C-alpha positions as a LaTeX table, in Angstrom:
\begin{tabular}{lrrr}
\hline
Residue & $x$ (\AA) & $y$ (\AA) & $z$ (\AA) \\
\hline
Met1 & 9.63 & 6.66 & $-11.15$ \\
Gln2 & 12.64 & 8.35 & $-9.28$ \\
Gln3 & 12.04 & 6.37 & $-6.22$ \\
Trp4 & 12.11 & 2.80 & $-8.03$ \\
Asn5 & 14.58 & 0.27 & $-6.22$ \\
Gly6 & 15.06 & $-1.67$ & $-9.09$ \\
Arg7 & 12.78 & $-4.62$ & $-7.20$ \\
Leu8 & 9.44 & $-3.09$ & $-5.49$ \\
Leu9 & 7.50 & $-0.28$ & $-5.02$ \\
Met10 & 3.90 & 0.10 & $-3.71$ \\
Lys11 & 1.57 & 2.39 & $-2.19$ \\
Gly12 & 0.33 & 1.49 & 1.39 \\
Val13 & $-2.80$ & 2.59 & 2.91 \\
Phe14 & $-2.37$ & 3.52 & 6.86 \\
Asp15 & $-5.43$ & 3.43 & 9.54 \\
His16 & $-5.82$ & 5.41 & 12.44 \\
Val17 & $-2.69$ & 7.86 & 11.51 \\
Phe18 & $-4.37$ & 11.22 & 13.11 \\
Ser19 & $-6.16$ & 9.26 & 16.25 \\
Pro20 & $-4.60$ & 10.18 & 19.41 \\
His21 & $-6.54$ & 6.60 & 20.90 \\
Lys22 & $-5.50$ & 3.90 & 18.41 \\
Ala23 & $-2.26$ & 3.00 & 16.95 \\
Thr24 & $-1.48$ & 3.32 & 13.47 \\
Thr25 & $-1.45$ & 0.32 & 11.29 \\
Leu26 & $-0.76$ & $-0.57$ & 8.30 \\
Ala27 & $-4.43$ & $-1.38$ & 6.61 \\
Tyr28 & $-3.51$ & $-2.89$ & 3.11 \\
Ile29 & $-1.43$ & $-2.31$ & 0.01 \\
Asp30 & $-3.33$ & $-0.40$ & $-3.12$ \\
Thr31 & $-2.89$ & $-3.02$ & $-5.71$ \\
Arg32 & $-4.41$ & $-0.52$ & $-8.05$ \\
Phe33 & $-0.86$ & 0.55 & $-8.73$ \\
Tyr34 & 2.57 & $-1.21$ & $-7.95$ \\
Ala35 & 5.85 & $-2.13$ & $-9.56$ \\
Met36 & 8.14 & $-5.24$ & $-9.34$ \\
Asp37 & 10.48 & $-7.23$ & $-11.06$ \\
Val38 & 9.37 & $-10.70$ & $-12.26$ \\
Arg39 & 11.85 & $-12.30$ & $-9.33$ \\
Thr40 & 10.14 & $-10.55$ & $-6.38$ \\
Tyr41 & 6.66 & $-11.24$ & $-7.82$ \\
Arg42 & 7.83 & $-14.94$ & $-8.40$ \\
Arg43 & 9.29 & $-14.95$ & $-4.73$ \\
His44 & 6.83 & $-13.30$ & $-2.80$ \\
Phe45 & 3.38 & $-12.31$ & $-4.36$ \\
Leu46 & 2.75 & $-15.19$ & $-6.93$ \\
Cys47 & 0.41 & $-16.81$ & $-4.76$ \\
Ala48 & $-1.22$ & $-14.43$ & $-3.20$ \\
His49 & $-4.58$ & $-14.49$ & $-5.15$ \\
Glu50 & $-5.28$ & $-18.36$ & $-3.52$ \\
Ala51 & $-5.53$ & $-16.50$ & 0.43 \\
Ile52 & $-8.32$ & $-14.34$ & $-0.97$ \\
Arg53 & $-11.60$ & $-15.15$ & 1.30 \\
Ala54 & $-14.12$ & $-12.29$ & $-0.53$ \\
Gln55 & $-16.40$ & $-13.69$ & 1.68 \\
Asn56 & $-14.85$ & $-12.52$ & 4.65 \\
Gly57 & $-13.91$ & $-8.83$ & 3.79 \\
Tyr58 & $-10.19$ & $-10.00$ & 2.76 \\
Gly59 & $-9.50$ & $-9.73$ & $-0.92$ \\
Leu60 & $-5.95$ & $-9.01$ & $-2.72$ \\
Glu61 & $-5.35$ & $-6.05$ & $-0.99$ \\
Glu62 & $-4.96$ & $-7.60$ & 2.25 \\
Ser63 & $-3.24$ & $-10.42$ & 1.15 \\
Phe64 & $-0.76$ & $-8.48$ & $-0.13$ \\
Arg65 & $-0.46$ & $-6.78$ & 2.93 \\
Asp66 & 0.02 & $-9.64$ & 5.00 \\
Val67 & 2.87 & $-11.03$ & 2.52 \\
Phe68 & 4.43 & $-7.67$ & 2.60 \\
Leu69 & 4.48 & $-7.76$ & 6.71 \\
Asn70 & 5.41 & $-11.67$ & 6.70 \\
Glu71 & 8.22 & $-11.30$ & 4.58 \\
Gln72 & 9.52 & $-8.37$ & 6.23 \\
Leu73 & 10.05 & $-6.32$ & 2.90 \\
Gln74 & 11.68 & $-2.89$ & 3.05 \\
Gly75 & 12.28 & 0.00 & 1.19 \\
Cys76 & 9.15 & $-0.29$ & $-0.72$ \\
Leu77 & 6.34 & 1.97 & 0.00 \\
Met78 & 6.15 & 4.77 & $-2.44$ \\
Ser79 & 6.55 & 8.25 & $-0.96$ \\
Pro80 & 4.61 & 10.68 & $-1.84$ \\
Pro81 & 1.75 & 8.27 & $-2.99$ \\
Pro82 & 0.86 & 8.49 & $-6.22$ \\
Val83 & $-2.36$ & 9.94 & $-6.89$ \\
Ile84 & $-4.97$ & 7.41 & $-8.53$ \\
Ser85 & $-7.91$ & 8.36 & $-9.78$ \\
Gly86 & $-10.28$ & 7.00 & $-12.48$ \\
Val87 & $-12.02$ & 3.70 & $-13.05$ \\
Gly88 & $-11.23$ & 0.67 & $-11.42$ \\
Gly89 & $-11.18$ & $-2.44$ & $-13.54$ \\
Gly90 & $-11.96$ & $-4.82$ & $-11.24$ \\
Thr91 & $-15.15$ & $-3.26$ & $-9.48$ \\
Gly92 & $-15.82$ & $-0.49$ & $-11.68$ \\
Ala93 & $-16.08$ & 2.12 & $-8.96$ \\
Tyr94 & $-14.79$ & 5.77 & $-10.07$ \\
Tyr95 & $-12.01$ & 6.88 & $-7.59$ \\
Lys96 & $-12.31$ & 10.77 & $-7.06$ \\
Asn97 & $-9.30$ & 12.36 & $-5.37$ \\
Thr98 & $-9.90$ & 15.75 & $-4.74$ \\
Pro99 & $-7.37$ & 17.82 & $-3.88$ \\
Leu100 & $-8.25$ & 17.84 & $-0.22$ \\
Arg101 & $-8.30$ & 13.98 & $-0.28$ \\
Gln102 & $-4.66$ & 14.58 & $-1.78$ \\
Phe103 & $-3.62$ & 16.62 & 0.80 \\
Lys104 & $-4.50$ & 14.52 & 3.66 \\
Glu105 & $-3.28$ & 11.48 & 2.19 \\
Lys106 & 0.25 & 13.04 & 1.85 \\
Trp107 & 0.25 & 14.95 & 5.40 \\
Arg108 & $-0.91$ & 10.96 & 6.63 \\
Tyr109 & 2.09 & 9.67 & 4.69 \\
Gln110 & 4.24 & 12.04 & 6.09 \\
Leu111 & 3.55 & 11.49 & 9.47 \\
Val112 & 3.80 & 7.74 & 9.14 \\
Lys113 & 6.95 & 7.99 & 7.42 \\
Arg114 & 8.00 & 10.05 & 10.59 \\
Asp115 & 7.08 & 6.71 & 13.10 \\
Ser116 & 10.23 & 4.81 & 13.92 \\
Leu117 & 8.28 & 1.70 & 13.56 \\
Phe118 & 7.44 & 2.14 & 10.03 \\
Arg119 & 10.63 & 4.39 & 8.48 \\
Ser120 & 12.06 & 1.34 & 7.52 \\
Leu121 & 9.47 & 0.37 & 5.20 \\
Phe122 & 9.39 & 3.53 & 2.80 \\
Ala123 & 11.64 & 3.94 & $-0.53$ \\
\hline
\end{tabular}
């Protein structure tokens, strides 16, 4: 992993990147793949699972996002994002990652990285 900074790398998922009417937001952290050292995990993410409220649609992904934003972690989002496909361990859902989807995801990341509000979040 060329981007490895020694402490944390994650994949952020952004909403409204292509919308002319809505502001771009960090929707969640993709928890299917991330890398972090033990110290960072213990300091920031050890109790993230305790905030899960599945009945309200608030899962680990949203909890990681909130920790990421509240702790103002920077220089940790992977770019380009990793290509993840296959069957999810938690849900059993199959993740199909077509070439079109990969292209859109890379383009979305390029646009977000150029936005001054988000630039510092990327490795």
